[in-house]
Short mmCIF file of C-alpha atoms in Angstrom, two decimals:
data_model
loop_
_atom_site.label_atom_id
_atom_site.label_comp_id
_atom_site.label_asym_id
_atom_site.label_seq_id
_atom_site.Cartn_x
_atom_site.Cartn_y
_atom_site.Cartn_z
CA UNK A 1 0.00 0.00 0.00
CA UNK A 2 1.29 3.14 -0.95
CA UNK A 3 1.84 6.02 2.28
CA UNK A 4 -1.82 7.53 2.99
CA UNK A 5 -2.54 11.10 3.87
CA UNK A 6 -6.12 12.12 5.14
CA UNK A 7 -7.16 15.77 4.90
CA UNK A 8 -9.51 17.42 5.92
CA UNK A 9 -9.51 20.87 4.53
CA UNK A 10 -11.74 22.89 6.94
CA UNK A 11 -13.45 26.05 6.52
CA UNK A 12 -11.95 27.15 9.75
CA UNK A 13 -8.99 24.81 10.58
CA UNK A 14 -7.14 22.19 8.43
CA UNK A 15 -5.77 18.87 9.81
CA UNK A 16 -3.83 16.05 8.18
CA UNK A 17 -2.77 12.77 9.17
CA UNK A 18 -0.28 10.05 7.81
CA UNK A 19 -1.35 6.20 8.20
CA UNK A 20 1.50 3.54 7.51
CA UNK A 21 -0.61 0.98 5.50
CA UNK A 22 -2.21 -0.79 8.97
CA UNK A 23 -4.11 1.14 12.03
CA UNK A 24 -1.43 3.42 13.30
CA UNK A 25 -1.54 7.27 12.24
CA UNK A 26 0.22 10.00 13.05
CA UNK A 27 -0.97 13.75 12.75
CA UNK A 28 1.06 16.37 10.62
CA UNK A 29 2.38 18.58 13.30
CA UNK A 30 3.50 22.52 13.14
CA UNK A 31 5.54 24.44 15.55
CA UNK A 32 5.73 28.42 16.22
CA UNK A 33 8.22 28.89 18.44
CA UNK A 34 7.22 26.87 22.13
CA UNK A 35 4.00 25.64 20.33
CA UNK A 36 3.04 22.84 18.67
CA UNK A 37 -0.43 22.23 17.13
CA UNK A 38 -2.16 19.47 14.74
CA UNK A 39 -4.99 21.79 13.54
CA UNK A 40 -3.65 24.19 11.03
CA UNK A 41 -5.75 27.49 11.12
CA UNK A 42 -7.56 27.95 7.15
CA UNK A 43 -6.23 30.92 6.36
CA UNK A 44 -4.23 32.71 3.80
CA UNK A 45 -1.81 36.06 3.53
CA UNK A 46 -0.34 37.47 1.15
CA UNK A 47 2.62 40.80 2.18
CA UNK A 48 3.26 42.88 -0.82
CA UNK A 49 6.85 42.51 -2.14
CA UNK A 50 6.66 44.82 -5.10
CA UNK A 51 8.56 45.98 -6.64
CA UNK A 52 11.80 44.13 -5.35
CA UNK A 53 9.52 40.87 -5.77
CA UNK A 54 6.47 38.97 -6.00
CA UNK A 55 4.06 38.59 -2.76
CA UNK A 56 5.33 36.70 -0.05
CA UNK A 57 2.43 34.52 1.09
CA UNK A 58 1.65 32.65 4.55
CA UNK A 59 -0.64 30.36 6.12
CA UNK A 60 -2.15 29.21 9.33
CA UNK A 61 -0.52 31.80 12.53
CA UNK A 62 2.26 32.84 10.26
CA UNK A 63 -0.15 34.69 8.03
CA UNK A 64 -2.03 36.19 10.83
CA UNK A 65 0.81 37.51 12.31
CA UNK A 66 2.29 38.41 8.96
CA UNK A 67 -1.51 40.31 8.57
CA UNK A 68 -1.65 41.72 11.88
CA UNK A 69 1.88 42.88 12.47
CA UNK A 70 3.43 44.05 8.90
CA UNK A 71 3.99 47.57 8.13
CA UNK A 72 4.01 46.48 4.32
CA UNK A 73 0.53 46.15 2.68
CA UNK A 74 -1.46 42.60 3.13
CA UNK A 75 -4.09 40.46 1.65
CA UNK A 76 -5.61 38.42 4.47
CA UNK A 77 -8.00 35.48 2.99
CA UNK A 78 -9.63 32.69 5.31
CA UNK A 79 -12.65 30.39 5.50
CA UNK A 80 -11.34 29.67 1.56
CA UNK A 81 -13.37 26.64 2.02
CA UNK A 82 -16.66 28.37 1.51
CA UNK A 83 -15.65 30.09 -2.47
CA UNK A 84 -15.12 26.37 -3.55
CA UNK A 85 -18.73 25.58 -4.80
CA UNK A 86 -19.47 29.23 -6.19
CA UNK A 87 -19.65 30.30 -9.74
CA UNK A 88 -19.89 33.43 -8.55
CA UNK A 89 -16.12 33.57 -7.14
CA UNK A 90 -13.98 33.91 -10.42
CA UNK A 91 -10.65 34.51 -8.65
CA UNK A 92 -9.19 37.41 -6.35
CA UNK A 93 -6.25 39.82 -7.92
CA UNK A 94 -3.09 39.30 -5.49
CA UNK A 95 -1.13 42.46 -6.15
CA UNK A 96 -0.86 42.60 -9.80
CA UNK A 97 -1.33 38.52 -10.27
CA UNK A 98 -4.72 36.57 -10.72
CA UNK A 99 -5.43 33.56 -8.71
CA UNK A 100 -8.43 31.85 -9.02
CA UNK A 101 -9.47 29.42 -6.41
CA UNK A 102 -7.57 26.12 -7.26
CA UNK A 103 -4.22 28.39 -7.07
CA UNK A 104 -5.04 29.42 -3.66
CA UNK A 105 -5.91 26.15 -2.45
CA UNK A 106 -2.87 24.98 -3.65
CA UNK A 107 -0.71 28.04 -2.34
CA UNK A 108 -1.80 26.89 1.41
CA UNK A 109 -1.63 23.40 1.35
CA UNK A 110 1.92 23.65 -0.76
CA UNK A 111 3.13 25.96 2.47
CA UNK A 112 1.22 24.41 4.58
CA UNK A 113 3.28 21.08 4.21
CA UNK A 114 6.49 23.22 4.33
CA UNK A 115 5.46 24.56 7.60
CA UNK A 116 5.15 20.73 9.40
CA UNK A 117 8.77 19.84 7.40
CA UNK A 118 6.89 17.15 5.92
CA UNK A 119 9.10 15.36 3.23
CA UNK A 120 7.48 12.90 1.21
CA UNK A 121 7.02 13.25 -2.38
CA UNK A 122 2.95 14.28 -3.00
CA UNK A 123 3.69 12.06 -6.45
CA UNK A 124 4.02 9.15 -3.78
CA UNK A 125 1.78 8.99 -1.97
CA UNK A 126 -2.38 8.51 -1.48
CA UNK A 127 -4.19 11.72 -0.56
CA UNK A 128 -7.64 11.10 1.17
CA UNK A 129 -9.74 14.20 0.93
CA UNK A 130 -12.48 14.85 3.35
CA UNK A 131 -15.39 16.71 1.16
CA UNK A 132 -18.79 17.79 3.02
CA UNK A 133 -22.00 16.09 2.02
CA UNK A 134 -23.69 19.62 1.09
CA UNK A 135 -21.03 22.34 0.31
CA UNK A 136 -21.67 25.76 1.79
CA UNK A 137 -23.03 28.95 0.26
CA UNK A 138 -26.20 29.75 -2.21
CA UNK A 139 -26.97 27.57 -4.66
CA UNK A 140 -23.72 25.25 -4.56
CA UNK A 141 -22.21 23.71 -7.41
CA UNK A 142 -20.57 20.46 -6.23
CA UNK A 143 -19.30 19.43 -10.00
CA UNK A 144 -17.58 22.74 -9.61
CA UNK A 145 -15.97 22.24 -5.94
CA UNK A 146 -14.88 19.02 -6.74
CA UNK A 147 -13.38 20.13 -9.89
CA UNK A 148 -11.59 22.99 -8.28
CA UNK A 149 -10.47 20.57 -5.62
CA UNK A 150 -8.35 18.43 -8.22
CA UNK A 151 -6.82 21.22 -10.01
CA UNK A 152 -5.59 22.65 -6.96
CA UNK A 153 -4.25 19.08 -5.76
CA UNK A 154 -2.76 18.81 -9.17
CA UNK A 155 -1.21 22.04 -9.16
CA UNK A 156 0.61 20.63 -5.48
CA UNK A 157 2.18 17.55 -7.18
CA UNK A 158 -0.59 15.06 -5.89
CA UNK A 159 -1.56 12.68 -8.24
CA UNK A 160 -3.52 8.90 -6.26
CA UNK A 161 -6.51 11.34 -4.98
CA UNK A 162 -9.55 9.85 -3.06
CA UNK A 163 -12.82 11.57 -1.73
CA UNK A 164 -14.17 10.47 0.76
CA UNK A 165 -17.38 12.27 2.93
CA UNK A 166 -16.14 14.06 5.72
CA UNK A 167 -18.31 12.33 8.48
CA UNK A 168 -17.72 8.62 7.34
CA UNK A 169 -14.34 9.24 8.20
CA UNK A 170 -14.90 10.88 11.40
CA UNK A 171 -17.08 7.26 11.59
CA UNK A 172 -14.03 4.99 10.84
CA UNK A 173 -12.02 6.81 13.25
CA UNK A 174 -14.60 6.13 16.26
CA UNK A 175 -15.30 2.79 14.59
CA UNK A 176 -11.71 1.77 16.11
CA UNK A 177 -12.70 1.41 19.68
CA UNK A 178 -16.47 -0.65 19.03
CA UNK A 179 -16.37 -4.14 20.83
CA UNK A 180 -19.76 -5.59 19.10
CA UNK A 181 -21.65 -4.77 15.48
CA UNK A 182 -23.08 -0.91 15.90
CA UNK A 183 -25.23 1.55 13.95
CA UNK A 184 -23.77 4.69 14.17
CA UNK A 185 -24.89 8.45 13.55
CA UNK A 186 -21.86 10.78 12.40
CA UNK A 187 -22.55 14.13 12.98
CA UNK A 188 -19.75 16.11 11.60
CA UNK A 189 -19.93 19.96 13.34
CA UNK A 190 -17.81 22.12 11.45
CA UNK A 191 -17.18 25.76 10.70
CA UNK A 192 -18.88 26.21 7.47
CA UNK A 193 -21.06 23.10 7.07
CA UNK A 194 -23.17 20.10 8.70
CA UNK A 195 -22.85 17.07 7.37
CA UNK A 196 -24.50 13.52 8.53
CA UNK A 197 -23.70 9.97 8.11
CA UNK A 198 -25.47 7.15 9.06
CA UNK A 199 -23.26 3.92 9.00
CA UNK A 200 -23.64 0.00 10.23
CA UNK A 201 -20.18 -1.26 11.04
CA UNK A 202 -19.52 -4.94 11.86
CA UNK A 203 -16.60 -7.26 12.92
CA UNK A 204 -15.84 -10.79 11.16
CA UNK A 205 -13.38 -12.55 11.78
CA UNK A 206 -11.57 -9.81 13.34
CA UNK A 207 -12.13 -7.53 10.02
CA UNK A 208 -14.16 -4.51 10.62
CA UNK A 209 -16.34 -3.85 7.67
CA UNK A 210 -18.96 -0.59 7.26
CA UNK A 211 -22.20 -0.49 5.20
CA UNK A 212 -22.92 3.06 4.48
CA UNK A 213 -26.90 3.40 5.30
CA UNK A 214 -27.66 7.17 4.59
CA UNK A 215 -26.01 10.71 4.45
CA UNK A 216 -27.33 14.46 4.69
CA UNK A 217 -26.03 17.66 5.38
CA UNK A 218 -26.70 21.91 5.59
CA UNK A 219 -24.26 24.54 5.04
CA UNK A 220 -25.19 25.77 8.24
CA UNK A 221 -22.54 25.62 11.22
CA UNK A 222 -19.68 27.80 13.32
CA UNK A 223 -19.57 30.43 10.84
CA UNK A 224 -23.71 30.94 11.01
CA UNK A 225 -23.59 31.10 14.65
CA UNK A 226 -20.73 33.43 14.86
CA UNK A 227 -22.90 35.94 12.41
CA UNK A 228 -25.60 35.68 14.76
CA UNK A 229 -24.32 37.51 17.21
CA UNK A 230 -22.30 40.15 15.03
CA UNK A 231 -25.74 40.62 14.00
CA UNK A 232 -27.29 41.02 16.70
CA UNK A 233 -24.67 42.66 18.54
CA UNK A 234 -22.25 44.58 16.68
CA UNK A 235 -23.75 45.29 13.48
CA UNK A 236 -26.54 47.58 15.11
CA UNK A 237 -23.56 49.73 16.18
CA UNK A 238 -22.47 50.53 12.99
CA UNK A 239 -25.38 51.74 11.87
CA UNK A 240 -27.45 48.67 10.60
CA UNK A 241 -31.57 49.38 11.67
CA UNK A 242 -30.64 53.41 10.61
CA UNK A 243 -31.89 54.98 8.03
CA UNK A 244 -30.89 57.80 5.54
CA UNK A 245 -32.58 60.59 3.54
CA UNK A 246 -34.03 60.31 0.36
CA UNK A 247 -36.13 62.85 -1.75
CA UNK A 248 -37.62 64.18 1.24
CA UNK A 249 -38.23 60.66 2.84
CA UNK A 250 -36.45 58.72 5.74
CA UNK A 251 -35.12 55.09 4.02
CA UNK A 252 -33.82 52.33 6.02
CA UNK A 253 -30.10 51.96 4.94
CA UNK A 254 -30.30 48.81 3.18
CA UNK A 255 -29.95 45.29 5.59
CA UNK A 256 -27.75 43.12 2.69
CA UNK A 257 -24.86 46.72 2.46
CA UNK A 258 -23.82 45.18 6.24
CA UNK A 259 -24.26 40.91 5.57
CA UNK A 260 -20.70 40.50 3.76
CA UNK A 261 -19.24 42.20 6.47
CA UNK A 262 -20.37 39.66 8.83
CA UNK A 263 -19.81 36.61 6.87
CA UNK A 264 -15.59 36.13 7.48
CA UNK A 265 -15.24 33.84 4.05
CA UNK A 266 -16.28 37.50 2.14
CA UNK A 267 -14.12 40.25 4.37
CA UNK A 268 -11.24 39.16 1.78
CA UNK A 269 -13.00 40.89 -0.90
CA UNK A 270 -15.45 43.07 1.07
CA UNK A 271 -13.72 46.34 0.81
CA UNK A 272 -13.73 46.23 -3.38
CA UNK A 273 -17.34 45.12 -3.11
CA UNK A 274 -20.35 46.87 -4.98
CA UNK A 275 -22.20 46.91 -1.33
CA UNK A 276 -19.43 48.65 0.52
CA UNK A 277 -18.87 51.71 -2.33
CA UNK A 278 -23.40 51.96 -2.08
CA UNK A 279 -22.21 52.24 1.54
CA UNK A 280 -19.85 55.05 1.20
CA UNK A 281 -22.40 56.57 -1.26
CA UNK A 282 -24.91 56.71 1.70
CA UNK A 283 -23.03 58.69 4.01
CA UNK A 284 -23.45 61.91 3.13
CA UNK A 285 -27.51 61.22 3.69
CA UNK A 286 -26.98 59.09 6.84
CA UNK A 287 -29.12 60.33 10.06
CA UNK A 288 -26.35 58.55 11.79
CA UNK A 289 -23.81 59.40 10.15
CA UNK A 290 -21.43 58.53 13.17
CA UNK A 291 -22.64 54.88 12.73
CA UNK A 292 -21.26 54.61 9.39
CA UNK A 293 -18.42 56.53 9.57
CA UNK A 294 -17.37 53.64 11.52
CA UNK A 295 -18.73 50.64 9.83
CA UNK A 296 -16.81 52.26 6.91
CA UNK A 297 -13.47 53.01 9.34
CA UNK A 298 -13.30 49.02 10.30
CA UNK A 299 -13.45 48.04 6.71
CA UNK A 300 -10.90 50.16 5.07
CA UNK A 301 -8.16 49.34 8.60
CA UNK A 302 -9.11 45.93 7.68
CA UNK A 303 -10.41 45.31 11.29
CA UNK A 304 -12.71 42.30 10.05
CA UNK A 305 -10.18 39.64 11.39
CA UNK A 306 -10.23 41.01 14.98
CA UNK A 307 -13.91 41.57 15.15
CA UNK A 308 -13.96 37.82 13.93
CA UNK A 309 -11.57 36.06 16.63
CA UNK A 310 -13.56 38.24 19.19
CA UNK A 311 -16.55 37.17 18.15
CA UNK A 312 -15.68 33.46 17.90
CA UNK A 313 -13.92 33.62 21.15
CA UNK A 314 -17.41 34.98 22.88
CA UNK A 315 -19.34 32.10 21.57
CA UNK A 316 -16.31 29.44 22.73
CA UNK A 317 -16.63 31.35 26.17
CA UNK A 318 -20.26 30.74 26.15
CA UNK A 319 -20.19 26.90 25.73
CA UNK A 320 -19.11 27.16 29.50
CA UNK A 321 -20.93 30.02 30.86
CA UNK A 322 -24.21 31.38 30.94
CA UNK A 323 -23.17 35.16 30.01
CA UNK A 324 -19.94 37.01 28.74
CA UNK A 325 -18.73 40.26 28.01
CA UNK A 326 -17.69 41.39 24.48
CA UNK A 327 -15.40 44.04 23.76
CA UNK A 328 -13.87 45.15 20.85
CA UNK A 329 -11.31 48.84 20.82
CA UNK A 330 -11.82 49.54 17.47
CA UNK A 331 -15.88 50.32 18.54
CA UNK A 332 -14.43 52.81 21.36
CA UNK A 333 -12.95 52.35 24.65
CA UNK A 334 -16.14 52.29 26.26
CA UNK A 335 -17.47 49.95 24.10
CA UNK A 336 -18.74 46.69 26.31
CA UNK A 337 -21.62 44.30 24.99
CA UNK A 338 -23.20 41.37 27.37
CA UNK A 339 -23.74 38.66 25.71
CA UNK A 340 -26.22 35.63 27.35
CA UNK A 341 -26.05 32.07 26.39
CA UNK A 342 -29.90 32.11 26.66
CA UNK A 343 -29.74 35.07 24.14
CA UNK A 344 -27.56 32.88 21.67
CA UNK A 345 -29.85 30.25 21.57
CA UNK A 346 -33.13 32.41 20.83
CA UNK A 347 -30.17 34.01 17.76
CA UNK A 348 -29.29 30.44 17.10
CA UNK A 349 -32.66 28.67 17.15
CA UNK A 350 -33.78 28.99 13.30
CA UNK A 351 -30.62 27.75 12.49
CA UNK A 352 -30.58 24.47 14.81
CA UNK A 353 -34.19 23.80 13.17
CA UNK A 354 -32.64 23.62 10.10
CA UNK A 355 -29.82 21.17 10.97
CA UNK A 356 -32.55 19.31 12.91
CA UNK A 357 -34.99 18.95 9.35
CA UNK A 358 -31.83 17.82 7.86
CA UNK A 359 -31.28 15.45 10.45
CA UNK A 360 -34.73 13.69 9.89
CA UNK A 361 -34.21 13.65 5.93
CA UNK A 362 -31.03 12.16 6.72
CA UNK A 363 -32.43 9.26 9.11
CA UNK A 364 -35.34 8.75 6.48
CA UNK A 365 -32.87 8.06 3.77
CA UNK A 366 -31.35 5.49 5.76
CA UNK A 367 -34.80 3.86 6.66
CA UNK A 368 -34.46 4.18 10.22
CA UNK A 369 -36.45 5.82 13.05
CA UNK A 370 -34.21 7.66 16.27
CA UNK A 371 -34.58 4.45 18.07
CA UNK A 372 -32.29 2.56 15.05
CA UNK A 373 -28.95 4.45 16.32
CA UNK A 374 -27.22 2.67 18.56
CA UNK A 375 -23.90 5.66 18.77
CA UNK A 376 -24.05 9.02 17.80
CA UNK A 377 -20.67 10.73 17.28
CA UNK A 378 -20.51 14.36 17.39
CA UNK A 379 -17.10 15.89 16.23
CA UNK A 380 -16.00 19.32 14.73
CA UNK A 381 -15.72 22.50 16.90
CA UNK A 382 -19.26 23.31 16.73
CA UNK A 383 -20.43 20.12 18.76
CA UNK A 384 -19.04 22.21 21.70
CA UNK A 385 -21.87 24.42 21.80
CA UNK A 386 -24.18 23.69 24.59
CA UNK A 387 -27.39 23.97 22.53
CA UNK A 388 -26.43 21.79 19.51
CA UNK A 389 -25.33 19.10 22.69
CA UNK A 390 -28.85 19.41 23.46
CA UNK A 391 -30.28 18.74 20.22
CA UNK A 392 -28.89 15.71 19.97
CA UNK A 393 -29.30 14.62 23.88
CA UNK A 394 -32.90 15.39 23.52
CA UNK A 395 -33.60 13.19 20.40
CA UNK A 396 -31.46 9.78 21.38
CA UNK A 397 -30.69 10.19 24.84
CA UNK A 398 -27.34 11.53 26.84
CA UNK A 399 -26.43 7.54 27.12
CA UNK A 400 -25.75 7.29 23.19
CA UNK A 401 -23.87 10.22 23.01
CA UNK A 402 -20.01 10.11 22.29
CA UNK A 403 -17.54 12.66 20.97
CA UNK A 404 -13.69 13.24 21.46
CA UNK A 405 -10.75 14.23 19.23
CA UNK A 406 -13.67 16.68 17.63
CA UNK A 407 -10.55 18.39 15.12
CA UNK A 408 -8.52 15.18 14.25
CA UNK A 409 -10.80 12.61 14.13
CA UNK A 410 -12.04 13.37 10.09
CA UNK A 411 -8.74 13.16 8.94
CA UNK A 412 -7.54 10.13 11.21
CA UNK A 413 -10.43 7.70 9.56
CA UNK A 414 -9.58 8.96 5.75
CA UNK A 415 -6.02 7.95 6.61
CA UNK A 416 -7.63 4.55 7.76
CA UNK A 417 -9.93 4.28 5.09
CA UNK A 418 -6.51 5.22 2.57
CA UNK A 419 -5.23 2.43 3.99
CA UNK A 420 -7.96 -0.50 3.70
CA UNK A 421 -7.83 -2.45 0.37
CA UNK A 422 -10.91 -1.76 -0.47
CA UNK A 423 -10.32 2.39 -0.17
CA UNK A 424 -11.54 2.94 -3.58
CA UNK A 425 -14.92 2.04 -2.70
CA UNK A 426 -15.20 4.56 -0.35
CA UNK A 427 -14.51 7.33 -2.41
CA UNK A 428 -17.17 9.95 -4.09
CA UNK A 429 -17.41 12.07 -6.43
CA UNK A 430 -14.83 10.71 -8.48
#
């Protein structure tokens, strides 16, 4: 068998794993300075070199501190992930160069690999990719994803490439430690999507095989929740809910000029955007003028970045208490927002619906009622949230739930599956 990496290319956080052709795996590891890590932040920057040279990009922390620290002028891109399956995203202009997606896809995972001091040959070996069941964004094109996905895994020198769904292999991976023939539900919490897999595994003979029983997903996770409470919280502050004058009449400034800012895969290519020159356009007529002045001030100091690990750091405070305070400078000293877990959910609660009716189609595909699951494994960061805990307790009972390893355990089981002999029947989307 030849070596086997699993991937699983996150919308917020990357991880890879090597297998050595049995059950053992190791995770790619990276080291800043004391600290070492196995889940490789998604993101993407590129410092401006001209005109001694061409941009220098980074990835992972070495791009946000490239992004946050530079004096030199930056392109910060993250949650890259959700541009795969849209036709509208035609490529980004890096300082005088086009890139379309495949060629930043393969710009991180090329230095991402340099980063860990990897040194196999990508020609070598067998790449598992994790893909979601339902990619996010509008109207997804998953011909289009998946096509973008090999070009950019052709353009890093990998040639043996599997896909595989993203929960099945968070299912192999728990499938490790069953003692006796289980149906399991894979719930795979991520950043950008939810994705489900029902699976029956089985032991004979000592071999552990897996009959795939139904699968189901929503492009609904992390990211949703985290523009909840910008929403909610921040967005009214910069003038969202305000309104402007117009031919003698009072307007309400337009709800969709403030959404891109609050969605973290667009801030990359927010401040060029149609919505944000309207937005400048509007000023002059503003009643709050103040409001948007400001709004306008954090897009052009490119402050979207810090408003987004403040945010997401609020809603990991909240999966372990009931309320937290939110503060961000760049709104003004004196700016100081409570936030409420109880709050969250009521923001949250349209969304969880949704992942709940895609729950049920899921189960119905598979033939099976609640009561047919014998495991449910929840992994990805977003099964941390208290409320999505709940969703699941509440439907098959505390006793059946199981989780751990929540950011390595997709890419551990597509190294596992990369290493079975019958791999190639697990892949998709070929």
């Amino acid at each position: 068998m030849p070596q086997t990496i699993g991937l699983d290319f996150g919308t917020s956080n990357t991880v890879a794993v090597i297998a050595d052709g049995g059950n053992a795996t190791v995770p790619v590891s990276f080291a800043d300075g004391q600290d070492r890590f196995t889940s490789l932040a998604t993101v993407l920057s590129f410092l401006d070199r001209r005109p001694s040279g061409s941009a220098q990009p980074e990835v992972g922390p070495w791009a946000i501190r490239q992004f946050l620290e530079s004096t030199g002028d930056v392109r910060f891109i993250q949650s890259l992930k959700s541009f795969a399956a849209s036709r509208a995203f035609q490529g980004t202009g890096i300082y005088g160069k086009r890139m379309d997606f495949e060629d930043l896809m393969a710009t991180f995972l090329t230095l991402a690999f340099r980063r860990a001091g990897t040194t196999f040959d990508p020609a070598s070996v067998r790449l598992v990719v994790g893909r979601p069941v339902e990619f996010a964004g509008y109207n997804p094109d998953e011909e289009l994803a998946i096509a973008r996905y090999r070009k950019a895994f052709a353009k890093a020198g990998f040639e043996d490439i599997l896909f595989v769904m993203e929960p099945v292999g968070a299912a192999f991976s728990f499938a490790q430690s069953l003692t006796q023939d289980t149906t399991i539900l894979v719930a795979d919490l991520g950043g950008g999507t939810t994705d489900y897999s029902v699976m029956r595994f089985e032991t004979h003979a000592g071999h552990l095989s897996a009959t795939p029983l139904g699968r189901g997903g929503i492009g609904i996770a992390g990211d949703t929740f985290d523009y909840r409470i910008i929403d909610n919280v921040i967005l009214p502050k910069l003038g969202k809910g305000s309104s402007y004058q117009s031919m003698g009449k009072q307007l309400e400034i337009p709800p969709n000029l403030f959404s891109n800012f609050a969605r973290w895969h667009m801030l990359s290519v927010f401040k060029t955007s149609d919505d944000f020159k309207e937005m400048k356009k509007l000023l002059r007529w503003s009643l709050e003028p103040e409001k948007i002045e400001l709004f306008i001030d954090l897009v052009e100091e490119d402050q979207g970045y810090p408003l987004y690990k403040s945010v997401s750091e609020t809603k990991a405070r909240l999966s372990s208490q009931e309320e937290v305070e939110l503060s961000f400078a760049p709104l003004g000293a004196g700016f100081r927002a409570s936030v409420s877990r109880r709050d969250f959910d009521c923001w949250i609660a349209p969304d969880l619906y949704k992942m709940n009716k895609a729950l049920d189609a899921t189960l119905d595909k598979a033939g099976l009622q609640d009561t047919g699951i014998d495991r449910v494994f929840l992994t990805g960061g977003t099964s941390f949230v208290p409320a999505v805990r709940r969703l699941f307790a509440e439907r098959f009972g505390q006793e059946r739930i199981s989780g751990g390893n929540e950011l390595t355990s997709v890419a551990n089981g597509l190294a596992l599956i990369g290493a079975r002999e019958d791999a190639a029947d697990w892949a998709v989307a070929a």
